[in-house]
Amino acid sequence: MTLPPMSRRTVGDLFEQAGSTAPTPGGGSVSALCGMLGIALILKALRISIRKNEDRDSYAALDADLVRLADALAEDAEADERAFQAYIDAAGLPRTSEPEKEARGAALGRAAIVATDAALATLRHAREAFAISRALEPAIKDSIRADLVAGRELLRVVRSVAVENAQTNLRSLKDEAERQRLSHVLDRDGAADAFA
């Protein structure tokens, strides 16, 4: 059965699927969707705050950037779901002979790289959205500030889960060059102060 994109499933369906024993959706994809909703709350705070503001047109580019990042996080949720399923599929490959063990190990390595890249893309998009929320802060009215705060907290959750997923995948990588490359990206984009 082919499921609709995660961002098009009902909340009830996501709850049932995430709470099941199926491998996906898991923390990476669910948190990416939480980030998407976090951006929605940031957009709400912005749009309500500036709707009567003479300078509202000056925020159009930031509004568009947030919409783009929300779309990216929805795609990241799909990518995480596919990447983890690929890892599960690789783990299920036969391993009775040496050639089978080597093929399985190579498939697991490729899947771990793809899964790490997916987590890092999610992390990057959340970091970019968080930075925009900081730039918007002076424009946000006190009466709607709670939505901005809620949106930021959801983006912080995305960071925590993406960092955890990337670190877990990196520990399983045997390709030292790939581990170093991905670790460098994680250190750069996962810094806690980028979400402070």
PDB file of C-alpha atoms in Angstrom:
ATOM      1  CA  MET A   1       0.000   0.000   0.000  1.00  0.00           C
ATOM      2  CA  THR A   2       1.340   3.423  -0.969  1.00  0.00           C
ATOM      3  CA  LEU A   3       0.674   6.027   1.689  1.00  0.00           C
ATOM      4  CA  PRO A   4       0.071   9.685   0.847  1.00  0.00           C
ATOM      5  CA  PRO A   5       2.858  12.143   1.669  1.00  0.00           C
ATOM      6  CA  MET A   6       3.199  12.594   5.406  1.00  0.00           C
ATOM      7  CA  SER A   7       2.163  16.243   5.281  1.00  0.00           C
ATOM      8  CA  ARG A   8      -1.131  15.166   3.663  1.00  0.00           C
ATOM      9  CA  ARG A   9      -2.051  12.478   6.202  1.00  0.00           C
ATOM     10  CA  THR A  10      -4.502  13.229   8.967  1.00  0.00           C
ATOM     11  CA  VAL A  11      -3.194  13.816  12.461  1.00  0.00           C
ATOM     12  CA  GLY A  12      -5.067  10.706  13.567  1.00  0.00           C
ATOM     13  CA  ASP A  13      -3.424   8.600  10.860  1.00  0.00           C
ATOM     14  CA  LEU A  14       0.020   9.921  11.797  1.00  0.00           C
ATOM     15  CA  PHE A  15      -0.656   9.166  15.448  1.00  0.00           C
ATOM     16  CA  GLU A  16      -1.606   5.587  14.661  1.00  0.00           C
ATOM     17  CA  GLN A  17       1.303   5.048  12.263  1.00  0.00           C
ATOM     18  CA  ALA A  18       3.915   6.639  14.538  1.00  0.00           C
ATOM     19  CA  GLY A  19       2.619   4.675  17.519  1.00  0.00           C
ATOM     20  CA  SER A  20       2.677   1.352  15.698  1.00  0.00           C
ATOM     21  CA  THR A  21       5.470  -1.219  15.519  1.00  0.00           C
ATOM     22  CA  ALA A  22       6.149  -0.296  11.875  1.00  0.00           C
ATOM     23  CA  PRO A  23       9.623   1.178  11.341  1.00  0.00           C
ATOM     24  CA  THR A  24       8.258   4.399   9.876  1.00  0.00           C
ATOM     25  CA  PRO A  25       7.279   7.095  10.494  1.00  0.00           C
ATOM     26  CA  GLY A  26       9.754   7.642  13.284  1.00  0.00           C
ATOM     27  CA  GLY A  27      11.279  10.513  15.207  1.00  0.00           C
ATOM     28  CA  GLY A  28      13.051  12.131  12.272  1.00  0.00           C
ATOM     29  CA  SER A  29      10.035  12.382  10.022  1.00  0.00           C
ATOM     30  CA  VAL A  30       7.562  13.256  12.772  1.00  0.00           C
ATOM     31  CA  SER A  31       9.815  15.986  14.163  1.00  0.00           C
ATOM     32  CA  ALA A  32      10.311  17.426  10.651  1.00  0.00           C
ATOM     33  CA  LEU A  33       6.533  17.781  10.438  1.00  0.00           C
ATOM     34  CA  CYS A  34       6.557  19.432  13.863  1.00  0.00           C
ATOM     35  CA  GLY A  35       9.075  21.890  12.430  1.00  0.00           C
ATOM     36  CA  MET A  36       6.742  22.572   9.536  1.00  0.00           C
ATOM     37  CA  LEU A  37       3.980  23.359  12.038  1.00  0.00           C
ATOM     38  CA  GLY A  38       6.401  25.488  14.013  1.00  0.00           C
ATOM     39  CA  ILE A  39       7.001  27.581  10.915  1.00  0.00           C
ATOM     40  CA  ALA A  40       3.231  27.906  10.483  1.00  0.00           C
ATOM     41  CA  LEU A  41       3.028  29.433  13.962  1.00  0.00           C
ATOM     42  CA  ILE A  42       5.894  31.816  13.202  1.00  0.00           C
ATOM     43  CA  LEU A  43       4.099  32.844  10.003  1.00  0.00           C
ATOM     44  CA  LYS A  44       0.896  33.424  11.973  1.00  0.00           C
ATOM     45  CA  ALA A  45       2.730  35.622  14.458  1.00  0.00           C
ATOM     46  CA  LEU A  46       4.319  37.599  11.628  1.00  0.00           C
ATOM     47  CA  ARG A  47       1.210  37.974   9.490  1.00  0.00           C
ATOM     48  CA  ILE A  48      -1.010  39.095  12.362  1.00  0.00           C
ATOM     49  CA  SER A  49       1.643  41.502  13.638  1.00  0.00           C
ATOM     50  CA  ILE A  50       2.230  43.259  10.318  1.00  0.00           C
ATOM     51  CA  ARG A  51      -1.178  43.185   8.650  1.00  0.00           C
ATOM     52  CA  LYS A  52      -1.777  46.884   9.442  1.00  0.00           C
ATOM     53  CA  ASN A  53       1.885  47.832   9.292  1.00  0.00           C
ATOM     54  CA  GLU A  54       2.928  50.288   6.588  1.00  0.00           C
ATOM     55  CA  ASP A  55       6.178  48.308   6.161  1.00  0.00           C
ATOM     56  CA  ARG A  56       4.448  44.933   5.666  1.00  0.00           C
ATOM     57  CA  ASP A  57       5.769  44.622   2.095  1.00  0.00           C
ATOM     58  CA  SER A  58       9.309  44.671   3.476  1.00  0.00           C
ATOM     59  CA  TYR A  59       8.577  41.330   5.180  1.00  0.00           C
ATOM     60  CA  ALA A  60       7.374  39.581   2.012  1.00  0.00           C
ATOM     61  CA  ALA A  61      10.745  37.972   1.275  1.00  0.00           C
ATOM     62  CA  LEU A  62      11.063  36.577   4.800  1.00  0.00           C
ATOM     63  CA  ASP A  63       7.495  35.289   4.639  1.00  0.00           C
ATOM     64  CA  ALA A  64       8.306  33.542   1.346  1.00  0.00           C
ATOM     65  CA  ASP A  65      11.505  32.094   2.817  1.00  0.00           C
ATOM     66  CA  LEU A  66       9.549  30.618   5.719  1.00  0.00           C
ATOM     67  CA  VAL A  67       7.010  29.056   3.345  1.00  0.00           C
ATOM     68  CA  ARG A  68       9.880  27.569   1.320  1.00  0.00           C
ATOM     69  CA  LEU A  69      11.441  26.129   4.470  1.00  0.00           C
ATOM     70  CA  ALA A  70       8.109  24.658   5.598  1.00  0.00           C
ATOM     71  CA  ASP A  71       7.873  22.906   2.223  1.00  0.00           C
ATOM     72  CA  ALA A  72      11.461  21.720   2.625  1.00  0.00           C
ATOM     73  CA  LEU A  73      10.690  20.233   6.054  1.00  0.00           C
ATOM     74  CA  ALA A  74       7.697  18.398   4.594  1.00  0.00           C
ATOM     75  CA  GLU A  75      10.058  16.946   1.971  1.00  0.00           C
ATOM     76  CA  ASP A  76      12.574  16.150   4.717  1.00  0.00           C
ATOM     77  CA  ALA A  77       9.908  14.115   6.519  1.00  0.00           C
ATOM     78  CA  GLU A  78       9.452  12.034   3.367  1.00  0.00           C
ATOM     79  CA  ALA A  79      13.210  11.688   2.875  1.00  0.00           C
ATOM     80  CA  ASP A  80      13.681  10.504   6.460  1.00  0.00           C
ATOM     81  CA  GLU A  81      10.920   7.926   6.066  1.00  0.00           C
ATOM     82  CA  ARG A  82      12.476   6.615   2.820  1.00  0.00           C
ATOM     83  CA  ALA A  83      16.004   6.619   4.258  1.00  0.00           C
ATOM     84  CA  PHE A  84      15.071   4.669   7.360  1.00  0.00           C
ATOM     85  CA  GLN A  85      13.087   2.159   5.323  1.00  0.00           C
ATOM     86  CA  ALA A  86      16.135   1.698   3.074  1.00  0.00           C
ATOM     87  CA  TYR A  87      18.243   1.010   6.175  1.00  0.00           C
ATOM     88  CA  ILE A  88      15.706  -1.557   7.415  1.00  0.00           C
ATOM     89  CA  ASP A  89      15.689  -3.186   3.967  1.00  0.00           C
ATOM     90  CA  ALA A  90      19.498  -3.334   3.925  1.00  0.00           C
ATOM     91  CA  ALA A  91      19.546  -4.884   7.412  1.00  0.00           C
ATOM     92  CA  GLY A  92      17.243  -7.608   6.136  1.00  0.00           C
ATOM     93  CA  LEU A  93      19.559  -8.694   3.322  1.00  0.00           C
ATOM     94  CA  PRO A  94      20.931 -12.232   3.547  1.00  0.00           C
ATOM     95  CA  ARG A  95      24.265 -12.776   5.281  1.00  0.00           C
ATOM     96  CA  THR A  96      25.026 -16.464   5.111  1.00  0.00           C
ATOM     97  CA  SER A  97      28.023 -16.238   2.758  1.00  0.00           C
ATOM     98  CA  GLU A  98      30.966 -13.836   2.725  1.00  0.00           C
ATOM     99  CA  PRO A  99      29.805 -12.138  -0.520  1.00  0.00           C
ATOM    100  CA  GLU A 100      26.338 -11.697   0.989  1.00  0.00           C
ATOM    101  CA  LYS A 101      27.833 -10.254   4.175  1.00  0.00           C
ATOM    102  CA  GLU A 102      29.924  -7.814   2.136  1.00  0.00           C
ATOM    103  CA  ALA A 103      26.936  -6.780   0.014  1.00  0.00           C
ATOM    104  CA  ARG A 104      24.815  -6.303   3.123  1.00  0.00           C
ATOM    105  CA  GLY A 105      27.521  -4.248   4.825  1.00  0.00           C
ATOM    106  CA  ALA A 106      27.892  -2.043   1.757  1.00  0.00           C
ATOM    107  CA  ALA A 107      24.122  -1.553   1.556  1.00  0.00           C
ATOM    108  CA  LEU A 108      23.976  -0.646   5.247  1.00  0.00           C
ATOM    109  CA  GLY A 109      26.800   1.850   4.760  1.00  0.00           C
ATOM    110  CA  ARG A 110      25.038   3.509   1.824  1.00  0.00           C
ATOM    111  CA  ALA A 111      21.771   3.626   3.747  1.00  0.00           C
ATOM    112  CA  ALA A 112      23.481   5.197   6.776  1.00  0.00           C
ATOM    113  CA  ILE A 113      24.978   7.926   4.596  1.00  0.00           C
ATOM    114  CA  VAL A 114      21.595   8.682   3.011  1.00  0.00           C
ATOM    115  CA  ALA A 115      19.914   8.705   6.425  1.00  0.00           C
ATOM    116  CA  THR A 116      22.567  11.052   7.832  1.00  0.00           C
ATOM    117  CA  ASP A 117      22.231  13.376   4.859  1.00  0.00           C
ATOM    118  CA  ALA A 118      18.456  13.419   5.409  1.00  0.00           C
ATOM    119  CA  ALA A 119      18.895  14.326   9.087  1.00  0.00           C
ATOM    120  CA  LEU A 120      21.387  17.057   8.201  1.00  0.00           C
ATOM    121  CA  ALA A 121      19.048  18.560   5.594  1.00  0.00           C
ATOM    122  CA  THR A 122      16.294  18.682   8.217  1.00  0.00           C
ATOM    123  CA  LEU A 123      18.703  20.307  10.659  1.00  0.00           C
ATOM    124  CA  ARG A 124      19.770  22.931   8.119  1.00  0.00           C
ATOM    125  CA  HIS A 125      16.193  23.869   7.249  1.00  0.00           C
ATOM    126  CA  ALA A 126      15.225  24.166  10.922  1.00  0.00           C
ATOM    127  CA  ARG A 127      18.299  26.319  11.614  1.00  0.00           C
ATOM    128  CA  GLU A 128      17.471  28.651   8.715  1.00  0.00           C
ATOM    129  CA  ALA A 129      13.864  29.014   9.890  1.00  0.00           C
ATOM    130  CA  PHE A 130      15.015  29.700  13.447  1.00  0.00           C
ATOM    131  CA  ALA A 131      17.368  32.445  12.213  1.00  0.00           C
ATOM    132  CA  ILE A 132      14.520  34.077  10.306  1.00  0.00           C
ATOM    133  CA  SER A 133      12.346  33.980  13.420  1.00  0.00           C
ATOM    134  CA  ARG A 134      15.054  35.920  15.233  1.00  0.00           C
ATOM    135  CA  ALA A 135      15.144  38.546  12.482  1.00  0.00           C
ATOM    136  CA  LEU A 136      11.351  38.919  12.729  1.00  0.00           C
ATOM    137  CA  GLU A 137      11.240  39.253  16.506  1.00  0.00           C
ATOM    138  CA  PRO A 138      11.095  43.083  16.646  1.00  0.00           C
ATOM    139  CA  ALA A 139       7.989  43.077  14.429  1.00  0.00           C
ATOM    140  CA  ILE A 140       6.004  40.595  16.520  1.00  0.00           C
ATOM    141  CA  LYS A 141       3.270  42.016  18.740  1.00  0.00           C
ATOM    142  CA  ASP A 142       3.177  40.954  22.384  1.00  0.00           C
ATOM    143  CA  SER A 143      -0.363  39.636  21.986  1.00  0.00           C
ATOM    144  CA  ILE A 144       0.788  36.957  19.507  1.00  0.00           C
ATOM    145  CA  ARG A 145       4.292  36.361  20.847  1.00  0.00           C
ATOM    146  CA  ALA A 146       3.315  32.987  22.330  1.00  0.00           C
ATOM    147  CA  ASP A 147       2.890  31.611  18.803  1.00  0.00           C
ATOM    148  CA  LEU A 148       6.401  32.763  17.888  1.00  0.00           C
ATOM    149  CA  VAL A 149       7.757  31.083  21.016  1.00  0.00           C
ATOM    150  CA  ALA A 150       5.846  27.863  20.274  1.00  0.00           C
ATOM    151  CA  GLY A 151       7.177  27.839  16.717  1.00  0.00           C
ATOM    152  CA  ARG A 152      10.729  28.248  17.924  1.00  0.00           C
ATOM    153  CA  GLU A 153      10.372  25.472  20.486  1.00  0.00           C
ATOM    154  CA  LEU A 154       9.195  23.099  17.771  1.00  0.00           C
ATOM    155  CA  LEU A 155      12.242  24.021  15.690  1.00  0.00           C
ATOM    156  CA  ARG A 156      14.454  23.277  18.703  1.00  0.00           C
ATOM    157  CA  VAL A 157      12.870  19.814  18.881  1.00  0.00           C
ATOM    158  CA  VAL A 158      13.768  19.311  15.219  1.00  0.00           C
ATOM    159  CA  ARG A 159      17.359  20.183  16.046  1.00  0.00           C
ATOM    160  CA  SER A 160      17.550  17.725  18.951  1.00  0.00           C
ATOM    161  CA  VAL A 161      16.133  14.824  16.953  1.00  0.00           C
ATOM    162  CA  ALA A 162      18.158  15.551  13.812  1.00  0.00           C
ATOM    163  CA  VAL A 163      21.396  15.734  15.815  1.00  0.00           C
ATOM    164  CA  GLU A 164      20.574  12.473  17.603  1.00  0.00           C
ATOM    165  CA  ASN A 165      19.728  10.702  14.338  1.00  0.00           C
ATOM    166  CA  ALA A 166      22.857  11.970  12.610  1.00  0.00           C
ATOM    167  CA  GLN A 167      25.095  10.932  15.514  1.00  0.00           C
ATOM    168  CA  THR A 168      23.526   7.463  15.619  1.00  0.00           C
ATOM    169  CA  ASN A 169      24.054   6.980  11.887  1.00  0.00           C
ATOM    170  CA  LEU A 170      27.615   8.287  12.040  1.00  0.00           C
ATOM    171  CA  ARG A 171      28.536   5.707  14.677  1.00  0.00           C
ATOM    172  CA  SER A 172      27.584   2.925  12.245  1.00  0.00           C
ATOM    173  CA  LEU A 173      29.630   4.294   9.320  1.00  0.00           C
ATOM    174  CA  LYS A 174      32.799   2.434   8.423  1.00  0.00           C
ATOM    175  CA  ASP A 175      33.755   4.856   5.619  1.00  0.00           C
ATOM    176  CA  GLU A 176      36.070   7.239   7.468  1.00  0.00           C
ATOM    177  CA  ALA A 177      36.046   9.927   4.761  1.00  0.00           C
ATOM    178  CA  GLU A 178      32.246  10.028   4.746  1.00  0.00           C
ATOM    179  CA  ARG A 179      32.137  10.039   8.541  1.00  0.00           C
ATOM    180  CA  GLN A 180      34.472  13.032   8.666  1.00  0.00           C
ATOM    181  CA  ARG A 181      32.542  14.898   5.963  1.00  0.00           C
ATOM    182  CA  LEU A 182      29.197  14.366   7.645  1.00  0.00           C
ATOM    183  CA  SER A 183      30.595  15.052  11.132  1.00  0.00           C
ATOM    184  CA  HIS A 184      31.893  18.409   9.913  1.00  0.00           C
ATOM    185  CA  VAL A 185      28.435  19.357   8.618  1.00  0.00           C
ATOM    186  CA  LEU A 186      26.831  18.197  11.858  1.00  0.00           C
ATOM    187  CA  ASP A 187      29.251  20.252  13.966  1.00  0.00           C
ATOM    188  CA  ARG A 188      28.609  23.323  11.824  1.00  0.00           C
ATOM    189  CA  ASP A 189      24.818  23.146  11.547  1.00  0.00           C
ATOM    190  CA  GLY A 190      23.953  21.450  14.824  1.00  0.00           C
ATOM    191  CA  ALA A 191      25.521  23.970  17.172  1.00  0.00           C
ATOM    192  CA  ALA A 192      23.130  24.684  20.033  1.00  0.00           C
ATOM    193  CA  ASP A 193      23.848  28.410  19.935  1.00  0.00           C
ATOM    194  CA  ALA A 194      22.263  28.608  16.458  1.00  0.00           C
ATOM    195  CA  PHE A 195      18.977  27.756  18.203  1.00  0.00           C
ATOM    196  CA  ALA A 196      19.420  30.010  21.227  1.00  0.00           C
TER     197      ALA A 196
END
